[in-house]
Tab-separated table of C-alpha atoms and ligand atoms in Angstrom:
chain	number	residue	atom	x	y	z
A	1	UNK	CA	-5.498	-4.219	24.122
A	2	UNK	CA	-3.187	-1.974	21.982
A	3	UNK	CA	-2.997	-2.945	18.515
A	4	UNK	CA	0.674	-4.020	19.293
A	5	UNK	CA	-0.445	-6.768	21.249
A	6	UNK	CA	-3.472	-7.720	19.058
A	7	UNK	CA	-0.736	-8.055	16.025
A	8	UNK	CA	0.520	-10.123	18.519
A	9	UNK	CA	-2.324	-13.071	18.577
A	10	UNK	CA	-4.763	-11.727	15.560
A	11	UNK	CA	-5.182	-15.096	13.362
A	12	UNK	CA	-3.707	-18.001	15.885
A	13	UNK	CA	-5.666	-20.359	17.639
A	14	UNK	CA	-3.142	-22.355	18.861
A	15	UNK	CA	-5.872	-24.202	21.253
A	16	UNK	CA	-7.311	-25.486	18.015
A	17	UNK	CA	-4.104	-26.937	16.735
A	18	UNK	CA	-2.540	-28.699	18.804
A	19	UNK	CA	-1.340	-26.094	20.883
A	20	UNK	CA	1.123	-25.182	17.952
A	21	UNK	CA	2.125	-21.457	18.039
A	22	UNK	CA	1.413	-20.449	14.762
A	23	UNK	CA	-1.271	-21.229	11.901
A	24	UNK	CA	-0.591	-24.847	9.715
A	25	UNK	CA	0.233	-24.122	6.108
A	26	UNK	CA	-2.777	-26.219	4.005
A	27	UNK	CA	-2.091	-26.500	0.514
A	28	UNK	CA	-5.247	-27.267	-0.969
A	29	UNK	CA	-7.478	-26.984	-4.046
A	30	UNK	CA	-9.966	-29.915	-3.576
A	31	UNK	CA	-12.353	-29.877	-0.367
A	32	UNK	CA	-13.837	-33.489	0.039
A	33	UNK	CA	-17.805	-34.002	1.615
A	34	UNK	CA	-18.603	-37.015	3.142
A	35	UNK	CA	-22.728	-36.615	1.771
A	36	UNK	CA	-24.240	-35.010	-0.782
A	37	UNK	CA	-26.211	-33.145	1.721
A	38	UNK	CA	-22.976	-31.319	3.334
A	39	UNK	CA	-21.396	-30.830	-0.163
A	40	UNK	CA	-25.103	-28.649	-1.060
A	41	UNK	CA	-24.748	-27.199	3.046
A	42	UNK	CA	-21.545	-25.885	1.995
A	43	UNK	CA	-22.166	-24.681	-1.280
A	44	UNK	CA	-24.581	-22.386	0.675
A	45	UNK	CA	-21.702	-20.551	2.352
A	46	UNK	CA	-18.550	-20.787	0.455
A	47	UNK	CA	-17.247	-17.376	1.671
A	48	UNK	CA	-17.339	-18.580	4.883
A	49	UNK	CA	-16.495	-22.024	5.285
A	50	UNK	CA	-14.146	-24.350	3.868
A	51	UNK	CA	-15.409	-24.683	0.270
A	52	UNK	CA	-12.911	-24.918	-2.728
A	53	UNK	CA	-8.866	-24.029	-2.389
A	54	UNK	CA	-9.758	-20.997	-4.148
A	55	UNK	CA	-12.592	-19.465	-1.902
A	56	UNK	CA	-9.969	-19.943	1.056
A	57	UNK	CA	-8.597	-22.317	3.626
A	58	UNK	CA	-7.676	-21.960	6.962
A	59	UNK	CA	-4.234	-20.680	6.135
A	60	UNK	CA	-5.794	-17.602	3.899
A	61	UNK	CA	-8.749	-17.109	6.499
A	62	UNK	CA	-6.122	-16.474	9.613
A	63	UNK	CA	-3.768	-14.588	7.667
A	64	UNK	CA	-6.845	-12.386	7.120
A	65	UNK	CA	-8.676	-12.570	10.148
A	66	UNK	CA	-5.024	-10.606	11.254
A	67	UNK	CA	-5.330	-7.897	8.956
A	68	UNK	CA	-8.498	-7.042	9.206
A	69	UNK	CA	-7.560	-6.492	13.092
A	70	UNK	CA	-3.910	-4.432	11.771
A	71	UNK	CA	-6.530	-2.372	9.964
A	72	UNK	CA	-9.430	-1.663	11.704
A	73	UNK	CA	-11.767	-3.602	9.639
A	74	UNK	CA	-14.801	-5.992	10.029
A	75	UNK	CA	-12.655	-8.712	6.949
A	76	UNK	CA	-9.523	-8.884	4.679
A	77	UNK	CA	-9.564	-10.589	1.683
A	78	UNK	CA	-6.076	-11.680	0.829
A	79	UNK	CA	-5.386	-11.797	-3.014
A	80	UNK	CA	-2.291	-13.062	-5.540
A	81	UNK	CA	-0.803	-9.120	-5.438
A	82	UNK	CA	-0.981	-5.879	-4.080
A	83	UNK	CA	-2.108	-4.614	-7.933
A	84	UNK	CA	-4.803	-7.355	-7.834
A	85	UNK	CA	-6.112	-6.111	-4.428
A	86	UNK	CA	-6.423	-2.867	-6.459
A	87	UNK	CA	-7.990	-4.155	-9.659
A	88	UNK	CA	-10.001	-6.275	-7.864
A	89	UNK	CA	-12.077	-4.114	-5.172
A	90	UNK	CA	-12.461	-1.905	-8.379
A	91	UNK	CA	-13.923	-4.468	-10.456
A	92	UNK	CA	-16.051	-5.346	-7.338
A	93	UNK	CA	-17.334	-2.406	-6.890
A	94	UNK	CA	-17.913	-0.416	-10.496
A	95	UNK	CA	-19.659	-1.307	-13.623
A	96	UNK	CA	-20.295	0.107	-17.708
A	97	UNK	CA	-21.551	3.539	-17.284
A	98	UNK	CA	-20.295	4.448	-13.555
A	99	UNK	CA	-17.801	7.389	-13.310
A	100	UNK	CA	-14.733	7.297	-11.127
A	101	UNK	CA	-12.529	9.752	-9.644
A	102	UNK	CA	-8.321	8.513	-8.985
A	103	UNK	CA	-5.975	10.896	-7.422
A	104	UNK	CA	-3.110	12.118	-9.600
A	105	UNK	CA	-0.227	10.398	-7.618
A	106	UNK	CA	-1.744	6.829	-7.730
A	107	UNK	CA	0.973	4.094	-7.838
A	108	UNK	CA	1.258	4.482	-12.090
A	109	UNK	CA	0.088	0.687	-12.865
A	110	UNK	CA	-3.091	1.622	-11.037
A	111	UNK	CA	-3.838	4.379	-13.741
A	112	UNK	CA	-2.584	1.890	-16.474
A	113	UNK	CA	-5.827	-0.307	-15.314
A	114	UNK	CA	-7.795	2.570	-15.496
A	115	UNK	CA	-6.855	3.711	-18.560
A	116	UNK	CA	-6.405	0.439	-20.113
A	117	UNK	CA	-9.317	-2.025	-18.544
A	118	UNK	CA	-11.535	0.329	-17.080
A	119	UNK	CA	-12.271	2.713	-19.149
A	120	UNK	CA	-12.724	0.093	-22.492
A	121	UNK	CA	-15.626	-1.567	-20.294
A	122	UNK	CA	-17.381	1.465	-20.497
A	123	UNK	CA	-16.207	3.541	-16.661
A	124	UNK	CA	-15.576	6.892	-17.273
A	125	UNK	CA	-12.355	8.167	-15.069
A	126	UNK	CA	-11.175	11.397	-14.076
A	127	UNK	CA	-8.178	12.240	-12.409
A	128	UNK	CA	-7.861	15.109	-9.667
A	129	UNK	CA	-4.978	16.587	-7.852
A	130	UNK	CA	-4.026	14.727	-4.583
A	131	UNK	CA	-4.211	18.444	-2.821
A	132	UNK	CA	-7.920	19.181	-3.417
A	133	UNK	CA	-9.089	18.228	0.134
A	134	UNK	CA	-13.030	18.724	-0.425
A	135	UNK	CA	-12.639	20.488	-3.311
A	136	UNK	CA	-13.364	17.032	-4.418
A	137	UNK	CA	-16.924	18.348	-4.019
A	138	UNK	CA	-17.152	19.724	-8.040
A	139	UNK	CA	-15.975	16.708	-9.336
A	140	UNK	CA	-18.769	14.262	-7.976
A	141	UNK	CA	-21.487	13.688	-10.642
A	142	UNK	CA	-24.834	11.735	-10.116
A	143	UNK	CA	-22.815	8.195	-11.988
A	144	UNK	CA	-19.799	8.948	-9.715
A	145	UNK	CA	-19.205	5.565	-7.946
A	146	UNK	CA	-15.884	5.802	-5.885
A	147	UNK	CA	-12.767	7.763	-5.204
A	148	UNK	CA	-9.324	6.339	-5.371
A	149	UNK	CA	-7.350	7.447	-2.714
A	150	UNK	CA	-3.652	6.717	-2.130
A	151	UNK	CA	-2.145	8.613	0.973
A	152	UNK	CA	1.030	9.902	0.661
A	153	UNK	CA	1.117	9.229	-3.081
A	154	UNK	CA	3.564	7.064	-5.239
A	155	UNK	CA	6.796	8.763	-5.542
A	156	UNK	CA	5.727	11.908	-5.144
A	157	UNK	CA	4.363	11.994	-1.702
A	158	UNK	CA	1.523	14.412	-1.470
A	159	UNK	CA	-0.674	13.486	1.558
A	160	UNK	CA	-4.549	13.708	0.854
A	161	UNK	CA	-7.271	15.653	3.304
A	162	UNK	CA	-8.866	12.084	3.456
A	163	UNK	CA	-11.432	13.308	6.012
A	164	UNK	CA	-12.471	15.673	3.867
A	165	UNK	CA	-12.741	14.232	0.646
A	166	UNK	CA	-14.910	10.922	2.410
A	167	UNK	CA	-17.007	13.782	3.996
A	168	UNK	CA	-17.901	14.903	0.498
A	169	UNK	CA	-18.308	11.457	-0.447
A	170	UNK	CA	-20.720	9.962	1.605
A	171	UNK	CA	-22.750	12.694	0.784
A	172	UNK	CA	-22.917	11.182	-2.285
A	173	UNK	CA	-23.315	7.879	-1.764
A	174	UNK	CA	-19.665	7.437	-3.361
A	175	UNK	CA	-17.229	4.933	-1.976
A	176	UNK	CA	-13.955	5.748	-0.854
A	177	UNK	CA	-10.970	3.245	-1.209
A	178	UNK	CA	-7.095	3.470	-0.297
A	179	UNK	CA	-4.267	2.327	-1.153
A	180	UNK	CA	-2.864	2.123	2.084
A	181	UNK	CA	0.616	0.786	1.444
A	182	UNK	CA	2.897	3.399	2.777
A	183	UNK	CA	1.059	3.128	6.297
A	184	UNK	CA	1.721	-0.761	6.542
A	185	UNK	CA	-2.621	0.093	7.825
A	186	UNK	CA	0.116	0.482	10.928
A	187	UNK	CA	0.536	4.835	10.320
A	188	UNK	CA	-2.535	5.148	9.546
A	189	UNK	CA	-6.584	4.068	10.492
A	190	UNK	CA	-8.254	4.250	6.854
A	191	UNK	CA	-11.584	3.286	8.495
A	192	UNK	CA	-11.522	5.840	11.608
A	193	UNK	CA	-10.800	8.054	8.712
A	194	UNK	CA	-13.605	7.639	6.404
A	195	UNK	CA	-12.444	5.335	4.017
A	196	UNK	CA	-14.779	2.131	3.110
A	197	UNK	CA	-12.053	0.121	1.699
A	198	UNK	CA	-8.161	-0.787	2.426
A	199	UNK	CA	-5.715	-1.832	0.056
A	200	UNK	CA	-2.193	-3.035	0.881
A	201	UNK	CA	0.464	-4.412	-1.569
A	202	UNK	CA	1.124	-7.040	1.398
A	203	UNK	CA	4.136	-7.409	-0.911
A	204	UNK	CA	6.183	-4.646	1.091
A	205	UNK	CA	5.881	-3.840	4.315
A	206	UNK	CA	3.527	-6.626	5.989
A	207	UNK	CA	6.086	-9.427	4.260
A	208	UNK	CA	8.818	-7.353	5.050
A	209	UNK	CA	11.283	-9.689	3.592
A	210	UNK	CA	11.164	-8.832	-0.462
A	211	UNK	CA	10.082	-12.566	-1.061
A	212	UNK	CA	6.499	-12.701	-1.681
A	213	UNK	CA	3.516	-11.245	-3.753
A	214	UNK	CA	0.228	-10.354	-1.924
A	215	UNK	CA	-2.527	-8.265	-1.799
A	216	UNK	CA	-4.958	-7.784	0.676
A	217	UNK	CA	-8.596	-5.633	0.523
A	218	UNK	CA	-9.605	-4.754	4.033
A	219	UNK	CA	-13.279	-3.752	4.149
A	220	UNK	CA	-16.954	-3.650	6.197
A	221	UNK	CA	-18.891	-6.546	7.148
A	222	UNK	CA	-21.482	-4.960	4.469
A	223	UNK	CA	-19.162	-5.760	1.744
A	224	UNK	CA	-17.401	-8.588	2.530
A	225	UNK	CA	-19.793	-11.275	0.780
A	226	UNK	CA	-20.346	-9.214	-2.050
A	227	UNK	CA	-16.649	-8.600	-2.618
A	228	UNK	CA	-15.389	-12.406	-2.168
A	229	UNK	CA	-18.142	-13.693	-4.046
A	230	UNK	CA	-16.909	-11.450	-6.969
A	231	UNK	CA	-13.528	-11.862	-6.410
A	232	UNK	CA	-13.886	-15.720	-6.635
A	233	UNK	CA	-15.268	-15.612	-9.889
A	234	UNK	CA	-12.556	-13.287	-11.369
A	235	UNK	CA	-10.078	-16.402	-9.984
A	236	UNK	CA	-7.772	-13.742	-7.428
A	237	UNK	CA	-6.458	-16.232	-4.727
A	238	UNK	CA	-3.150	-16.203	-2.547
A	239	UNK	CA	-1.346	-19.095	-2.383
A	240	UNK	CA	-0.434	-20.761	0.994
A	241	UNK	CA	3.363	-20.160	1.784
A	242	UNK	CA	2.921	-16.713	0.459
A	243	UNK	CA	-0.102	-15.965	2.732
A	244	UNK	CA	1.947	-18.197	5.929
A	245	UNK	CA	4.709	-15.875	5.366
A	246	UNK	CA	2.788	-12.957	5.278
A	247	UNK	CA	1.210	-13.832	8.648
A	248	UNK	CA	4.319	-14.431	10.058
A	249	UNK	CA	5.802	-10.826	8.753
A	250	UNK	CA	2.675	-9.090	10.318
A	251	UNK	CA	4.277	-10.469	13.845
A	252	UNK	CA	7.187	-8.042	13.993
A	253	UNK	CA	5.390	-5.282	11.623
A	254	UNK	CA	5.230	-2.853	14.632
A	255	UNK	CA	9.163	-3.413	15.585
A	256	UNK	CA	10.076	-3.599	12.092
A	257	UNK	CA	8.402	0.015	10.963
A	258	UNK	CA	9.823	1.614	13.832
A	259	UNK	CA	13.432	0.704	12.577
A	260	UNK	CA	12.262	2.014	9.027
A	261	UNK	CA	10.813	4.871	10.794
A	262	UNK	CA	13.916	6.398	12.350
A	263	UNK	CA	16.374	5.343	9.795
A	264	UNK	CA	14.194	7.385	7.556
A	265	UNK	CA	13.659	10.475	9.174
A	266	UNK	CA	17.635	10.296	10.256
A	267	UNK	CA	18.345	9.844	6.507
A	268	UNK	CA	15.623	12.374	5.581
A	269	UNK	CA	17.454	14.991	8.302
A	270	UNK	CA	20.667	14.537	6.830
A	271	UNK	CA	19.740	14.982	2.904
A	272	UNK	CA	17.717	18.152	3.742
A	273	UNK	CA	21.344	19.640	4.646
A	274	UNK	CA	22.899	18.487	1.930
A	275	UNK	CA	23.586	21.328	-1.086
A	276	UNK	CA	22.542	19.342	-3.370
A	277	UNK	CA	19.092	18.385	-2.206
A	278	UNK	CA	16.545	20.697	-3.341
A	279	UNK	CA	13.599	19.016	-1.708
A	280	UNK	CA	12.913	16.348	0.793
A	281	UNK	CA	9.335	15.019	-0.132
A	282	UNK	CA	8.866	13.008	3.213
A	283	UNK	CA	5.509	13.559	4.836
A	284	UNK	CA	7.345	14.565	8.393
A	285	UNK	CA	8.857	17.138	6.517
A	286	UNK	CA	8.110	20.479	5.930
A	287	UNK	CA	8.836	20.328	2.027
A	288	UNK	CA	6.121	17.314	1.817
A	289	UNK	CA	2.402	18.656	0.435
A	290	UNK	CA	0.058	17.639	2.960
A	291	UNK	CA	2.573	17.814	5.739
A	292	UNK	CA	0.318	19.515	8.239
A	293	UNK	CA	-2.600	16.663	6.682
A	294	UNK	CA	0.245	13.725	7.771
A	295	UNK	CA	0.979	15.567	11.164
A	296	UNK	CA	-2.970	15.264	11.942
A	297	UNK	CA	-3.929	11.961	10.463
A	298	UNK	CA	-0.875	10.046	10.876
A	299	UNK	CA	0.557	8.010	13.570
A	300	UNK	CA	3.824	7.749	12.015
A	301	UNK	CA	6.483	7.627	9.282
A	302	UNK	CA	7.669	4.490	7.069
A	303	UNK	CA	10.982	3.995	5.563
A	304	UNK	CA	10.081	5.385	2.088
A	305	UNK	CA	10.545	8.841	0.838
A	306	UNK	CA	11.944	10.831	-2.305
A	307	UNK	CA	14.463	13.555	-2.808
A	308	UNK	CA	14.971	16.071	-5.773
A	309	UNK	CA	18.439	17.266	-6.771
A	310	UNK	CA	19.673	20.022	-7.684
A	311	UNK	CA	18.729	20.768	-11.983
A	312	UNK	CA	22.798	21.224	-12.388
A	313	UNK	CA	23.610	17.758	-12.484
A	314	UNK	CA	23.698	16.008	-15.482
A	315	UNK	CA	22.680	12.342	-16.153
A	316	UNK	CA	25.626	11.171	-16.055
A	317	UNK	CA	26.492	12.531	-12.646
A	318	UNK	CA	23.208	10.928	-11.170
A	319	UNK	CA	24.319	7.822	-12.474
A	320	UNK	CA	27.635	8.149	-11.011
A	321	UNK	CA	26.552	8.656	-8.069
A	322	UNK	CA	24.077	5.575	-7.845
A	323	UNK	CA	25.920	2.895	-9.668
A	324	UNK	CA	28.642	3.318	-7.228
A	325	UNK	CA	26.537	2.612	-3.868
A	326	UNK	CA	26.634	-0.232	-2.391
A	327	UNK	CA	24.013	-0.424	0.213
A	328	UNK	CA	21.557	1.128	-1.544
A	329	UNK	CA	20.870	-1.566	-4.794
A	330	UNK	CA	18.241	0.106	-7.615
A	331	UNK	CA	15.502	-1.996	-7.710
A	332	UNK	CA	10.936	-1.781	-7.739
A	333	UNK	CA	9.375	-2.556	-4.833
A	334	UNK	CA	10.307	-1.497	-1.180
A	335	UNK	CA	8.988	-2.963	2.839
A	336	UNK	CA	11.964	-5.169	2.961
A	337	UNK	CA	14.171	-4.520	5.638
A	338	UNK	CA	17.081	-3.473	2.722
A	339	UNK	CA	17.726	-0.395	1.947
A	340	UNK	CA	16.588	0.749	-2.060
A	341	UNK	CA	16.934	3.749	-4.267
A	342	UNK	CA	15.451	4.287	-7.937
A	343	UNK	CA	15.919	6.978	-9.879
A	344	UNK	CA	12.225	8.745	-11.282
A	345	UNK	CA	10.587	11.069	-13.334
A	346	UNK	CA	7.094	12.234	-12.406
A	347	UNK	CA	6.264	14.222	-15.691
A	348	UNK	CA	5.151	11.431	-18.247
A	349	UNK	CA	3.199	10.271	-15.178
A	350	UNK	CA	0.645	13.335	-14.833
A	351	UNK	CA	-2.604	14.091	-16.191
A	352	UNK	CA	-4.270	17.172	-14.231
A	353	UNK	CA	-1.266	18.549	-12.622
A	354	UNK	CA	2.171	19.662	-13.699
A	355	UNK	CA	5.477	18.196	-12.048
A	356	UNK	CA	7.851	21.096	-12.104
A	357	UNK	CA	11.225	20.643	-10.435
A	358	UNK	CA	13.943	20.144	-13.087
A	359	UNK	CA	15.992	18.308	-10.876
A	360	UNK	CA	16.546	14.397	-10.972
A	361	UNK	CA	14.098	12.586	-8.550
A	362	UNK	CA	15.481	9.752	-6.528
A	363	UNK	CA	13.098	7.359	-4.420
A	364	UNK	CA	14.586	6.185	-0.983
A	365	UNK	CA	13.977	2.988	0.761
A	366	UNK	CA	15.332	3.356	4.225
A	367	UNK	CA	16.248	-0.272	4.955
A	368	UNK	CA	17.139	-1.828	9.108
A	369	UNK	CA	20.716	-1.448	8.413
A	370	UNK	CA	23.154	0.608	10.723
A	371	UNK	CA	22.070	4.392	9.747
A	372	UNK	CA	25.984	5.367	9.804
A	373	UNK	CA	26.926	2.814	7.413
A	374	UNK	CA	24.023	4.067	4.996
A	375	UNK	CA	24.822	7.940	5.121
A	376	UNK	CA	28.804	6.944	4.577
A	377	UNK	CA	27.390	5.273	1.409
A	378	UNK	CA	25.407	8.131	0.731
A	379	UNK	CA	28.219	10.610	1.267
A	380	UNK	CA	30.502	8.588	-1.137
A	381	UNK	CA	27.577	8.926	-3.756
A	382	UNK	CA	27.006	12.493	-3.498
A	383	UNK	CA	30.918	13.090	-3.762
A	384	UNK	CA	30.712	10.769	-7.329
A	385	UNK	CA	27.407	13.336	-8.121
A	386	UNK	CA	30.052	16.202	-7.751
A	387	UNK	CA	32.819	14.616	-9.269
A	388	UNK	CA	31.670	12.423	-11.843
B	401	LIG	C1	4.034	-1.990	-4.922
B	401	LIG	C2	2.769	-1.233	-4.820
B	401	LIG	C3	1.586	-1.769	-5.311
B	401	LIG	C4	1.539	-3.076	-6.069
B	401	LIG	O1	1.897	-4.167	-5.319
B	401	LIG	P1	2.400	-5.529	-6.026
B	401	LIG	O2	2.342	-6.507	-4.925
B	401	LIG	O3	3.757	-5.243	-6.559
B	401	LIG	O4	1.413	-5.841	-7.115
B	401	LIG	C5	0.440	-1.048	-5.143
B	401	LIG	N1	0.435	0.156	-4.529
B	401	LIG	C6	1.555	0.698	-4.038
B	401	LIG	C7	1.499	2.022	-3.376
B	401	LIG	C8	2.758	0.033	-4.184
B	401	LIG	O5	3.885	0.610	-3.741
């Protein structure tokens, strides 16, 4: 069946409940055995079966069972945030001594782990530029235990060669992981494209709705016990409603990003006309890095792209022209079907490569609502930029 479809069904078993569409919400932290001989059975498997509220309940395991299937994976693992699905399948996965390599344009708080948890325990990280495709190749020492991938990066939008930097990779014996948030895992198949590991901040665009936290790590069978097992003792869980929700957003994902999808390549269209655009950093567009890399890997676009104005205008301008919008709030986070803006600057944010535009840098959520009413606001803000 398509993947449409499977989003569909992935998780429910209505015949087990009742014939009740959608998964019960347990809330649960204590598991009760009837014998001491289950309670030891079921110590034997807690990553499996129905343990401790922690290791998972039937609520956590469907919501799960579904991603894995939005992904392409063998299991999810749904965790308290999409930062803790990144911190976590890193602290899986390394230990004191191992070297890492992160891409430049990682979402920032997952450098601030590296920089500030990672590398006191003894992990040695480098970062590399996002463009270096399988250049990656030079960086890869004997210790070298993964690369952290995030395609098209934070804010800035280059799209990584992913195919080419797994290639060099698993000729290493390094892992590759993802931060696959951008995609929705919807844009984009990190598995069919080398990567060993997905990560989502389940927060945006599988919730869809800007009212939960959640994280989920998509991986291989191979991994999955491992993983958990680790995960369990760090204490990551997802609570109930939040993972119930996030089931429930996964149902209209596909019809959902498609909305996002053409509001944002309208809204993208229309700002690469505008004078005072410099650059569109979109990964349909021509101006992106790694445009041709998005056109080849990519199924699709999401709602979320950046622009860079023109240097002339002065702070005050910019601020003109985005206090006075009304449909597109300033506010973190983004997958919700509002539209967003924030205003950015990439250049405290580097380590091995320079930002150069002198322009102010404005992040776009393209939100579900009507695209004229949102490029009226737009046009109103860009008249404020020019007439402050
Ligand atoms: C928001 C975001 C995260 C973190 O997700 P939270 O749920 O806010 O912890 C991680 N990666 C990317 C790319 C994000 O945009």
């Amino acid at each position: 069946m398509k993947k449409d479809t499977q989003l569909l069904h992935a998780g429910r078993h209505p015949k087990d409940n009742y014939g009740i569409v959608n998964p019960p919400v347990y809330h649960a932290s204590t598991v009760t055995f009837p014998t001491v001989d289950a309670l030891y059975q079921a110590d034997k498997n807690p990553t499996e079966g129905i343990f401790y509220g922690r290791m998972g309940t039937p609520t956590s395991r469907a919501f799960e069972e579904a991603v894995a299937t939005l992904e392409g994976g063998d299991k999810a693992i749904a965790v308290q945030s999409g930062l803790a699905g990144i911190t976590g399948a890193m602290l899986a996965f390394v230990k004191g001594g191992d070297h890492i390599l992160v891409a430049d344009s990682v979402y920032f708080p997952t450098k601030k782990f590296c920089n500030e948890f990672l590398s006191n325990f003894g992990v040695e990280v480098t970062y590399y530029d996002p463009m270096i495709a399988d250049g990656i190749k030079s960086l890869i020492k004997d210790n070298t235990r993964l690369i952290f991938t995030e395609a098209p990066g934070s804010l800035t939008f280059e799209v990584q060669d992913i195919p080419a930097i797994a290639k060099a990779a698993h000729e290493r014996d390094v892992l590759v992981m993802i931060d696959n948030t951008w995609s929705a895992g919807y844009y984009f198949n990190a598995f069919e494209h080398g990567c060993d590991v997905s990560i989502q901040a389940a927060t945006k665009y599988i919730g869809g709705h800007s009212d939960i936290m959640m994280g989920t790590i998509t991986l291989r069978e191979e991994h999955y016990k491992m993983v958990k097992t680790k995960l369990n003792v760090l204490g990551y869980c997802a609570g109930p409603d939040d993972c119930y929700l996030a089931q429930r957003g996964l149902r209209s994902l596909p019809a959902r990003l498609a909305r996002h999808e053409e509001n944002g390549l309208k809204m993208a269209a229309w700002l690469k006309e505008r004078p005072e655009v410099t650059k569109v950093l979109h990964p349909a567009f021509a101006d992106c890095p790694g445009h041709d890399i998005w056109k080849r890997d990519f199924t699709g676009s999401s709602g979320l792209f950046s622009i860079v104005l023109d240097g002339k205008y002065s702070p005050k301008a910019v601020a003109a022209m985005l206090d006075g919008l009304e449909l597109f709030p300033m506010g973190y986070s983004w997958g919700g079907y509002e539209s967003l803006i924030v205003p950015f600057n990439p250049k405290g944010a580097r380590n091995v490569t320079t930002w150069v535009e002198d322009g102010a840098c404005l992040r776009i959520h393209a939100g579900q609502e009507s695209i004229d009413d949102l490029l009226v606001d737009l046009n109103s803000g860009f008249e404020r930029l020019n007439k402050p």
